[in-house]
Amino acid sequence: MSFLPKPKLHHPKLPTNALGFTRRDYEGAISTLCAGCGHDSISAAIIQACFDLDIEPHRVAKMSGIGCSSKTPDYFLGASHGFNSVHGRMPSVLTGANLANRELIYLGVSGDGDSASIGLGQFAHSLRRGVNMTYIVENNGVYGLTKGQFSATSDKGSKAKKGTINADEPIDLVGMALQLGATYVGRGFSGDKDQLVPLIKGAIRHGGAAFIDCISPCVAFNNHEGSTKSYDFVREHNEAVNRLDVILGRAPITTAYGPGELRDVVQHDGSVLRLRKLHSDYDPTDRVAAMNYLQERKAAGEIVTGLLYVDPEPSDLHASQNTVALPLNRLDDAALCPGAAALARVNAGLR
Amino acid sequence: MSFLPKPKLHHPKLPTNALGFTRRDYEGAISTLCAGCGHDSISAAIIQACFDLDIEPHRVAKMSGIGCSSKTPDYFLGASHGFNSVHGRMPSVLTGANLANRELIYLGVSGDGDSASIGLGQFAHSLRRGVNMTYIVENNGVYGLTKGQFSATSDKGSKAKKGTINADEPIDLVGMALQLGATYVGRGFSGDKDQLVPLIKGAIRHGGAAFIDCISPCVAFNNHEGSTKSYDFVREHNEAVNRLDVILGRAPITTAYGPGELRDVVQHDGSVLRLRKLHSDYDPTDRVAAMNYLQERKAAGEIVTGLLYVDPEPSDLHASQNTVALPLNRLDDAALCPGAAALARVNAGLR
Amino acid sequence: MVGTHAAADKRDERLRRQFANVNGSGSASANQLFAKSILRMGIPIASRNIFPSNIQGLPTWFEVRVSGEGHLGRRGGVDLMVAMNPQTWDRDVAEIDPGGYLFYDSTKPLPQSKFRADINVIGVPLTQMCNAAYTDSRQRQLFKNIIYVGALSALLQIEPKVIETLLTEQFKGKERLAKSNQDAFHMGRDWALANLECPIGLRLAPSDKVGDRIYVDGNSAAGLGAVYGGATVCAWYPITPSTSLAEGFERYCKRFRTEPETGRKRYAIVQAEDELASIGMVIGASWNGARAFTATSGPGISLMQEFVGLSYFAEIPSVIFDVQRAGPSTGMPTRTQQSDVLAAAYASHGDTKHLVLFPEDPRECFEMGAQAFDLADRFQQPVFVLLDLDIGMNDWLCEPFAWDDSRRMDRGKVMTAEELEAGQVFGRYLDADGDGVPYRTYPGTHPSKGAFFTRGTSRDRFAKYTEQGAAYVDNMQRLLRKFETAKAHVPRPVERPAAQPARAGVLYYGSSSAAMTEALAALEAEGVHLDALRIRAFPFHDDVLDFIARHDKVFVVEQNRDAQLRTLLMTEGGIDAARLVPILHYDGTPITARFIHAAIADKAPVLNVVPMRKAAP
Amino acid sequence: MVGTHAAADKRDERLRRQFANVNGSGSASANQLFAKSILRMGIPIASRNIFPSNIQGLPTWFEVRVSGEGHLGRRGGVDLMVAMNPQTWDRDVAEIDPGGYLFYDSTKPLPQSKFRADINVIGVPLTQMCNAAYTDSRQRQLFKNIIYVGALSALLQIEPKVIETLLTEQFKGKERLAKSNQDAFHMGRDWALANLECPIGLRLAPSDKVGDRIYVDGNSAAGLGAVYGGATVCAWYPITPSTSLAEGFERYCKRFRTEPETGRKRYAIVQAEDELASIGMVIGASWNGARAFTATSGPGISLMQEFVGLSYFAEIPSVIFDVQRAGPSTGMPTRTQQSDVLAAAYASHGDTKHLVLFPEDPRECFEMGAQAFDLADRFQQPVFVLLDLDIGMNDWLCEPFAWDDSRRMDRGKVMTAEELEAGQVFGRYLDADGDGVPYRTYPGTHPSKGAFFTRGTSRDRFAKYTEQGAAYVDNMQRLLRKFETAKAHVPRPVERPAAQPARAGVLYYGSSSAAMTEALAALEAEGVHLDALRIRAFPFHDDVLDFIARHDKVFVVEQNRDAQLRTLLMTEGGIDAARLVPILHYDGTPITARFIHAAIADKAPVLNVVPMRKAAP
Ligand SMILES: Cc1ncc(C[n+]2csc(CCOP(=O)(O)OP(=O)(O)O)c2C)c(N)n1
Ligand SMILES: Cc1ncc(C[n+]2csc(CCOP(=O)(O)OP(=O)(O)O)c2C)c(N)n1
Ligand code: SF4
Ligand code: SF4
Ligand SMILES: [Mg+2]
Ligand SMILES: [Mg+2]
């Protein structure tokens, strides 16, 4: 049995996508975040990406932890099931959900406190398992919801609104993700939607563990001078290695990788990641080189953004589990229960 | 009041160190680990290092989590207080202990399950806080105590004793430690005591967060063919970047860092790390270069060992906390309690 | 809830006002100004912030209780509503008691249907006044709050002098700001005097009932208690409503614990990566001889369970301040409850019992905040101090903090190097004194004596690992003995006997105290006599069991759904369930006197007490 | 504990043997051989492994209970000790009941002082025999075990044919190994027949009491139950004694759940990074419509508390097998207890109540292992299945597993796309049926209907976030209603009425069952009549309260220190503490019939029952 999506009735002039949905069909409840919060821009980018990709909203599962960032799944894709779980544990909940039904699209939204402080372990282990998901950290360097304490991604020397200076080494989630074997790694900035939307689109179409670190200033607690996560600071230090376009549908125009400007990476599902290179020595399909480049630029104080690494032929957890094609949550009694006759044989073997 | 250590009466011919202790004075209870377990060799190396460094045993605090590796603190330094805490949480317990008394030497012993699986978060955060400690992971790629499941440091493709192949990306604790800002990072092998003892000595004399990943084969569950943590495999793939000597006491003979063989790094406390270089392009004081080198060699299948990185002038948690010189656990009522007069002023301010 | 109860309430005034401003903006300080001005007139007040679990833009309330008798709990119902938030208008108007007052911004006319016939309406054109007086939009917003404080001062007969003084104090050094605030205040006041009938039926008369009491929140008080209690290590993870406890500790430490010569700190505060790490650090520090604590709330308590079990079984002191909020799970993070009682008392798997303290107000938060460390050191186990959001985050009027300078930290049974050197037998888990409490040594104490290996596994009296059943049982029974010993050391309950001999009693604890006192007075006025006992600690002092034994029925008043303290009473006291009648309030708001009163009056038949009809007013 | 109880025991034989070999070496399979051979003679046995918390080298025991009546619990005391471990000699010898037997390796002479006068000593020069027969040291070690099995077969009259068959089965395909084992067996047997008085006083006679029963461990059984229950996702973290449950699930899945055409799996098993992740994955999978579980032990239960609260409050099914070990903290990881009852029933901060099942043996582990998933789906909340190390890791003789092929998974109230399409009102937390149980939808069900946002915070009936007290209370009360509904759905208690009308009763649960049955028989033989009720689930079925109401005094037998189930009975049943007399065994060894017998007999005076003096033997 299948039910066709029924787009809500909107203003007739709103543009629609291939499924007949308008952008509004991808919206959610009204945000209760602070006006100007970077997180709201990321929600908008997610909405745009899903619209562009012609995704059926109800085929997305939105998961999050706890924090201002983790509230956002309520503010986009209102027709999707969402799960605002507990602090720092989105990755395990998402992993379980993914195991249960391999057919949905999994979108994990988290904060820097949620993923780099309390949730660092789950962040790491979900990536190394290759869970097929788009994992976005809305990174503002502070705990927004609890009013402005430093998080573990705060840079050493960054100044809090109240004046204290952060003394601990920061955790660079992108560096971690690369080390941990994530197969799609990007960094965006909530202030640059043009860059962010395709990053998200590429991640959603990626068939493995896709991670996006999205710097997302907190206007309430971390947008002052001295902060390294303010709009101004990020704008000044942002160094994009490439610009991405995600091309769907027809056969890709495979551009050779010359000294020129464009490079096409074809993902497993046929989607094409078209990269316009901004740094000529950057190859986003070479993990070790990417790590090295990022370490160096970080040491030089740059915030490198763009599609930083992609493995166009990723594996995923279902592959390593070797699960059946049908989602596990659709298997019925016949497929699951061995029955009385088999049990009699088990009993016989136990005498 | 001070009590002089009273070495036990031993065979008169046993060599003694500067404090008059013999190696026996640094031993602990009899090990209950399997015969041949790598962990026992690490215990022996710790004993040797403490003997060599003329450490008063009771000035060491030994902490661990849960696992075969975490049992070992019972098997060395019997005159020290030890703390076998809960699984994966040694780092926080050690951090607290360190805060309470900055004058003791903190030795944290953990396993790969303990530190890379359940304990990854605490591992990371203790390093980025710069806790002054020697943190050793006795890395056998399996859960020994629970009988041989893969741990998170198991290499992808490594074969379990029962035959299953590990599908998840491994966590490289050395790579993590470097990213997280540890100021002393080494990798050793329990089968190479000559390399390991000075690594531990250097770590103990280091004034910040020192981490040693020590590969330590599990003879019961991970020493078979197909395992990448077996004695044979590690011996074959071991690539030492340098050999270390730790020189104490008199003024260091500062050898210039030429194209030649030796390099002396003087640590903050005056101890000299004398490095005999085995790879001429390896500079253990350049964090980014070290990370890059390690990524590359790892990709090439090598197990790089040696002193991988050191910051000879590390900071530590007490520095960033700006705590008083006297250990906090020695502050008395007068130093801690503001008293009734101050309270009267507090009250007055609350009316 | 039942309606207003006559006479006693006639003399009550209670104000509740709403504002739609952002948390932390001017309105909050205007609220404080209003509350403090009443206090400065010598009139006891109780104030409560009611705020949402987000940062900006959602409705917030500030509730002020003023009572002639000096009752400081919530009464229930509203006499004067300052309705500044259109978003919540209907709900706010509905909440006013019949005959009460509605104060609102009358700039924009509202349809008649938006009001009620049975209340008095006071409109002040606040926006219009602001727009006329200020051009800057920020100023308009800011001063609007001060203007309505001015108007209220006229309506309620608050002395203008008092507010002037408060403003001068607040803006010390910023004279221009002080001046413009004074002006705004008078603008409102003058408008009200000129255009409204002042004062209204609710009026404030200077009094001397405040005395030397202080006005402070429980979290700050507990933080200060930890300073006085000698805590040097605080490891915490931010969570509402406990964050301000760690912050309070830091504030007072900065003031009192900075080494004058060097500027260095006699304390360490670590914002840990999570609650597991926080409690781990506390245990590590305590093991190593420092006094250490953490502050958290429900979810943190759940995450700390494993470590709490270690602290119990390995016998390492730990102090955990749990500022309770409404559970379960994330629950209502900005609402109050007393629902972590069981999670604290029996925390962790296996057989465990922990010490729990229940402060009734900030003064006890201070006192117990200090005492918790003595108890933890003496009994070498976890000590929970159970605050709740109501005590923790609201300013309460309470007795001033007190400290006896001859008091010394009780570090418990710690064997020193001298004692070891003198040959005293040291068995880490040996019950040398027969009270169940063993001796410990700090690491690094002595070169060759007194070292031991701490573990969460079973061991013998000399800390050697063992799996022998007899040794295990021996140890577990000693732990029970220790718990028994603790009964006489924890804070005793406080009894408040009824005016007449009573066959029924009531037990209560923590933040229910103020509302309880008021409810008891109201019941007594109706001829319902109850002996009352305020429980201050678990394990229960013998007095608690005596009290129950002396009464046929005992009400147990709690702010949770499942009567959690009652479970402890039955289990530990062996008390018949039928004799313990639960009175439960758990909607997340602080319990009110009216609620308790009604709930008990409802059950009066079970007491075989016929309440006297009260005389006509 | 008290001494042996006469007549009934005369027909009992009980063997306990020790070996110092490494876990997993030949001795373990020799033990199995010995045990199985008795079983194959049709004689019921119960066997228990007692092992340390390490991998190699420390002492291990294997205990076999043989009882003419077919009692399968532990009796207490040892009749025949096979003392193979010099390390534990003294302790082992001391444990033998007067008149019992000591079997040992007599190769090296031992001084007289090492023996006891009141026991029978049987020496066999095992080492000498091995050294003579084998040159390889591994062989010497290996075959020594088979040799003593041979000797024991002669001493106890075990049929050699049975053992030969077992060896043939065991070494199928490895005929040479089978042969050499047969030889070793006969070497021991022949030596004993030639040199010892065979049989001894304890002898085994073929019987038919085993019937069609099976011999299996509870963890495997529970894992199989999860397969039959339709679980598809298992997320776990290794911990003794629960590891073999996940392994059992995997083993049976490999066998029954591999898609024949593709070799792909109809299940997923993730070894998570810790217990927090395990339960998180379970919740995620269940939320998404798969049946999912985790298996753990005490420390894991502590770590899962926060997530369990989420599962309760957000109403997401989760199944948690807790194979209990001795707590608190790390406790005794290889010893048994029933001490996580409270930690499970009231897991997490805030007001919570969870479903808990108590299987008595592997058969019930299977049954409840399947049923737990129906209950979790139906009630949308955590369901704990409380095994313990004794049931979980030992092979038990029990009724064969049974399955009705007409049985279908009860997926509970799941609204389908068709129903949504047909316009059914969907409110995620709406009590549409008045039983407290709401409807849910699986993610991805319908393009425009039925989606909702799951959260651990409070929300209204339509899953919209709210902080309104009334909506919160409404929801919390519905959760109580749901719990009430569950009472009739969880497994009913099983009553075993006394032979004569009894005024006293006894309650027990889980692995105490077998020892209880034996103790009841012994008490009955002495004239102490007790009605007995085995509790199988929390919340308590009305039958439990009825049972208590029908008796003046009720013993509650538990394997923990703090009488945890008794706490639940008082709290949930409102039962007077004085009527519930705790009988507590908690030294980490499985409870014995003798212990229960003695403890109850001790308290017989409280029953006003004078036990009849037993006739002289
Ligand atoms: C177990 C637990 N501890 C603490 C909290 C309190 N808390 C809520 S959100 C948060 C931090 C959120 O920071 P981040 O993930 O960076 O999100 P942001 O608000 O900055 O977007 C904390 C500590 C909680 N909800 N649960
Ligand atoms: C909370 C918790 N979960 C699980 C366990 C069981 N456990 C004990 S040791 C161990 C793994 C140890 O592995 P590792 O740290 O690598 O140590 P090794 O034994 O290999 O030296 C586990 C899972 C435990 N003790 N506590
Ligand atoms: S507090 Fe910061 S992170 Fe939270 S909503 Fe406001 S701006 Fe965003
Ligand atoms: S199981 Fe492995 S890690 Fe544990 S003691 Fe034996 S060899 Fe060492
Ligand atoms: Mg953040
Ligand atoms: Mg290991």
CSV table of N, CA, C and O in Angstrom, one decimal, chain C residues 126-186:
chain,number,residue,atom,x,y,z
C,126,LEU,N,1.1,52.6,29.4
C,126,LEU,CA,2.5,52.5,29.6
C,126,LEU,C,3.2,52.8,28.3
C,126,LEU,O,4.2,53.6,28.2
C,127,THR,N,2.8,52.2,27.2
C,127,THR,CA,3.5,52.3,26.0
C,127,THR,C,3.4,53.8,25.5
C,127,THR,O,4.4,54.4,25.1
C,128,GLN,N,2.3,54.3,25.6
C,128,GLN,CA,2.0,55.7,25.2
C,128,GLN,C,2.9,56.6,26.0
C,128,GLN,O,3.6,57.5,25.4
C,129,MET,N,3.0,56.4,27.3
C,129,MET,CA,3.9,57.3,28.1
C,129,MET,C,5.3,57.2,27.7
C,129,MET,O,6.1,58.2,27.6
C,130,CYS,N,5.7,55.9,27.4
C,130,CYS,CA,7.1,55.7,27.0
C,130,CYS,C,7.4,56.4,25.7
C,130,CYS,O,8.4,57.0,25.5
C,131,ASN,N,6.5,56.2,24.7
C,131,ASN,CA,6.7,56.7,23.4
C,131,ASN,C,6.8,58.2,23.5
C,131,ASN,O,7.6,58.8,22.7
C,132,ALA,N,6.0,58.8,24.4
C,132,ALA,CA,6.1,60.2,24.5
C,132,ALA,C,7.4,60.7,25.1
C,132,ALA,O,8.0,61.7,24.7
C,133,ALA,N,7.9,59.9,26.1
C,133,ALA,CA,9.0,60.4,26.8
C,133,ALA,C,10.4,60.0,26.2
C,133,ALA,O,11.4,60.7,26.4
C,134,TYR,N,10.4,58.9,25.5
C,134,TYR,CA,11.7,58.5,24.9
C,134,TYR,C,11.7,58.3,23.4
C,134,TYR,O,10.6,57.9,22.9
C,135,THR,N,12.8,58.5,22.8
C,135,THR,CA,12.8,58.3,21.4
C,135,THR,C,13.5,56.9,21.1
C,135,THR,O,13.1,56.2,20.2
C,136,ASP,N,14.5,56.6,21.8
C,136,ASP,CA,15.2,55.4,21.6
C,136,ASP,C,14.4,54.2,22.0
C,136,ASP,O,13.8,54.1,23.0
C,137,SER,N,14.4,53.2,21.1
C,137,SER,CA,13.4,52.1,21.3
C,137,SER,C,13.9,51.2,22.5
C,137,SER,O,13.1,50.6,23.2
C,138,ARG,N,15.2,51.1,22.7
C,138,ARG,CA,15.7,50.4,23.8
C,138,ARG,C,15.3,51.0,25.1
C,138,ARG,O,14.8,50.3,26.0
C,139,GLN,N,15.4,52.3,25.1
C,139,GLN,CA,15.0,53.1,26.3
C,139,GLN,C,13.5,52.9,26.6
C,139,GLN,O,13.1,52.7,27.7
C,140,ARG,N,12.7,52.9,25.5
C,140,ARG,CA,11.3,52.8,25.7
C,140,ARG,C,11.0,51.5,26.4
C,140,ARG,O,10.2,51.4,27.3
C,141,GLN,N,11.6,50.4,26.0
C,141,GLN,CA,11.4,49.1,26.5
C,141,GLN,C,11.8,49.1,28.0
C,141,GLN,O,11.1,48.6,28.9
C,142,LEU,N,13.0,49.6,28.2
C,142,LEU,CA,13.7,49.5,29.5
C,142,LEU,C,12.8,50.3,30.6
C,142,LEU,O,12.5,49.8,31.7
C,143,PHE,N,12.5,51.5,30.2
C,143,PHE,CA,11.9,52.4,31.2
C,143,PHE,C,10.4,52.0,31.4
C,143,PHE,O,9.9,52.4,32.5
C,144,LYS,N,9.9,51.3,30.5
C,144,LYS,CA,8.5,50.9,30.7
C,144,LYS,C,8.3,50.1,32.0
C,144,LYS,O,7.4,50.3,32.7
C,145,ASN,N,9.3,49.3,32.2
C,145,ASN,CA,9.3,48.5,33.4
C,145,ASN,C,9.4,49.4,34.7
C,145,ASN,O,8.7,49.1,35.7
C,146,ILE,N,10.2,50.4,34.6
C,146,ILE,CA,10.4,51.2,35.8
C,146,ILE,C,9.1,52.1,36.0
C,146,ILE,O,8.7,52.3,37.1
C,147,ILE,N,8.5,52.4,34.9
C,147,ILE,CA,7.3,53.2,35.0
C,147,ILE,C,6.2,52.4,35.7
C,147,ILE,O,5.5,52.9,36.6
C,148,TYR,N,6.1,51.2,35.3
C,148,TYR,CA,5.0,50.5,36.0
C,148,TYR,C,5.3,50.2,37.5
C,148,TYR,O,4.4,50.1,38.3
C,149,VAL,N,6.6,50.1,37.8
C,149,VAL,CA,6.9,50.0,39.2
C,149,VAL,C,6.5,51.3,39.9
C,149,VAL,O,5.9,51.2,41.0
C,150,GLY,N,6.7,52.4,39.3
C,150,GLY,CA,6.2,53.7,39.8
C,150,GLY,C,4.7,53.6,40.1
C,150,GLY,O,4.3,54.0,41.2
C,151,ALA,N,4.0,53.2,39.1
C,151,ALA,CA,2.5,53.2,39.2
C,151,ALA,C,2.1,52.3,40.3
C,151,ALA,O,1.3,52.6,41.2
C,152,LEU,N,2.8,51.1,40.4
C,152,LEU,CA,2.4,50.1,41.5
C,152,LEU,C,2.7,50.7,42.8
C,152,LEU,O,2.0,50.5,43.8
C,153,SER,N,3.8,51.5,42.9
C,153,SER,CA,4.2,52.1,44.2
C,153,SER,C,3.0,53.0,44.7
C,153,SER,O,2.8,53.0,45.9
C,154,ALA,N,2.4,53.7,43.8
C,154,ALA,CA,1.3,54.5,44.2
C,154,ALA,C,0.1,53.7,44.6
C,154,ALA,O,-0.5,53.9,45.6
C,155,LEU,N,-0.2,52.7,43.8
C,155,LEU,CA,-1.4,51.9,44.0
C,155,LEU,C,-1.3,51.1,45.3
C,155,LEU,O,-2.3,50.9,46.0
C,156,LEU,N,-0.1,50.7,45.7
C,156,LEU,CA,0.1,49.8,46.8
C,156,LEU,C,0.7,50.5,48.0
C,156,LEU,O,1.0,49.9,49.0
C,157,GLN,N,0.9,51.8,47.9
C,157,GLN,CA,1.5,52.5,49.0
C,157,GLN,C,2.9,52.1,49.3
C,157,GLN,O,3.2,51.9,50.5
C,158,ILE,N,3.7,51.9,48.3
C,158,ILE,CA,5.1,51.6,48.6
C,158,ILE,C,5.8,52.9,48.7
C,158,ILE,O,5.5,53.9,48.0
C,159,GLU,N,6.7,53.0,49.7
C,159,GLU,CA,7.3,54.3,50.0
C,159,GLU,C,8.3,54.7,48.9
C,159,GLU,O,9.2,53.9,48.6
C,160,PRO,N,8.1,55.8,48.2
C,160,PRO,CA,9.0,56.2,47.1
C,160,PRO,C,10.4,56.3,47.6
C,160,PRO,O,11.3,56.0,46.8
C,161,LYS,N,10.6,56.8,48.8
C,161,LYS,CA,12.0,56.9,49.3
C,161,LYS,C,12.8,55.6,49.2
C,161,LYS,O,14.0,55.6,48.8
C,162,VAL,N,12.1,54.5,49.5
C,162,VAL,CA,12.7,53.2,49.5
C,162,VAL,C,13.2,52.9,48.1
C,162,VAL,O,14.3,52.4,47.9
C,163,ILE,N,12.4,53.2,47.2
C,163,ILE,CA,12.7,52.8,45.8
C,163,ILE,C,13.9,53.7,45.3
C,163,ILE,O,14.8,53.3,44.6
C,164,GLU,N,13.8,55.0,45.7
C,164,GLU,CA,14.9,55.9,45.3
C,164,GLU,C,16.2,55.4,45.8
C,164,GLU,O,17.2,55.4,45.1
C,165,THR,N,16.2,55.0,47.1
C,165,THR,CA,17.4,54.5,47.7
C,165,THR,C,17.9,53.3,46.9
C,165,THR,O,19.1,53.1,46.6
C,166,LEU,N,17.0,52.4,46.6
C,166,LEU,CA,17.4,51.1,45.9
C,166,LEU,C,18.0,51.5,44.6
C,166,LEU,O,19.0,50.9,44.2
C,167,LEU,N,17.4,52.4,43.9
C,167,LEU,CA,17.9,52.8,42.6
C,167,LEU,C,19.3,53.4,42.7
C,167,LEU,O,20.2,53.2,41.9
C,168,THR,N,19.5,54.3,43.7
C,168,THR,CA,20.8,54.9,44.0
C,168,THR,C,21.8,53.8,44.3
C,168,THR,O,22.9,53.8,43.7
C,169,GLU,N,21.5,52.8,45.1
C,169,GLU,CA,22.4,51.7,45.4
C,169,GLU,C,22.7,50.9,44.1
C,169,GLU,O,23.9,50.6,43.8
C,170,GLN,N,21.7,50.7,43.3
C,170,GLN,CA,21.9,49.8,42.1
C,170,GLN,C,22.8,50.5,41.1
C,170,GLN,O,23.6,49.9,40.5
C,171,PHE,N,22.6,51.8,40.9
C,171,PHE,CA,23.4,52.5,39.9
C,171,PHE,C,24.5,53.3,40.5
C,171,PHE,O,24.9,54.4,40.0
C,172,LYS,N,25.1,52.9,41.6
C,172,LYS,CA,26.2,53.6,42.2
C,172,LYS,C,27.3,53.7,41.2
C,172,LYS,O,27.7,52.8,40.5
C,173,GLY,N,27.8,54.9,41.1
C,173,GLY,CA,28.9,55.2,40.1
C,173,GLY,C,28.3,55.5,38.7
C,173,GLY,O,29.1,56.0,37.9
C,174,LYS,N,27.0,55.2,38.5
C,174,LYS,CA,26.5,55.6,37.2
C,174,LYS,C,25.3,56.6,37.4
C,174,LYS,O,24.1,56.2,37.3
C,175,GLU,N,25.7,57.7,37.9
C,175,GLU,CA,24.7,58.7,38.4
C,175,GLU,C,23.6,59.0,37.3
C,175,GLU,O,22.5,59.2,37.6
C,176,ARG,N,24.1,59.1,36.0
C,176,ARG,CA,23.1,59.5,35.0
C,176,ARG,C,22.0,58.5,34.9
C,176,ARG,O,20.8,58.8,34.8
C,177,LEU,N,22.5,57.2,34.9
C,177,LEU,CA,21.5,56.1,34.8
C,177,LEU,C,20.5,56.1,36.0
C,177,LEU,O,19.3,56.0,35.8
C,178,ALA,N,21.1,56.4,37.2
C,178,ALA,CA,20.3,56.4,38.4
C,178,ALA,C,19.2,57.5,38.2
C,178,ALA,O,18.0,57.3,38.4
C,179,LYS,N,19.6,58.6,37.7
C,179,LYS,CA,18.7,59.8,37.6
C,179,LYS,C,17.6,59.4,36.6
C,179,LYS,O,16.4,59.6,36.9
C,180,SER,N,17.9,58.8,35.5
C,180,SER,CA,16.9,58.6,34.5
C,180,SER,C,15.9,57.5,35.0
C,180,SER,O,14.7,57.5,34.7
C,181,ASN,N,16.4,56.6,35.7
C,181,ASN,CA,15.5,55.6,36.4
C,181,ASN,C,14.6,56.3,37.4
C,181,ASN,O,13.4,55.9,37.4
C,182,GLN,N,15.2,57.1,38.2
C,182,GLN,CA,14.4,57.8,39.2
C,182,GLN,C,13.2,58.6,38.4
C,182,GLN,O,12.1,58.6,38.9
C,183,ASP,N,13.6,59.2,37.3
C,183,ASP,CA,12.6,60.0,36.6
C,183,ASP,C,11.5,59.1,36.1
C,183,ASP,O,10.3,59.4,36.2
C,184,ALA,N,11.9,58.0,35.5
C,184,ALA,CA,10.9,57.1,35.0
C,184,ALA,C,10.0,56.6,36.1
C,184,ALA,O,8.7,56.5,36.0
C,185,PHE,N,10.6,56.3,37.2
C,185,PHE,CA,9.8,55.8,38.4
C,185,PHE,C,8.8,56.8,38.8
C,185,PHE,O,7.6,56.5,38.9
C,186,HIS,N,9.2,58.1,38.8
C,186,HIS,CA,8.3,59.1,39.3
C,186,HIS,C,7.2,59.4,38.2
C,186,HIS,O,6.1,59.7,38.5
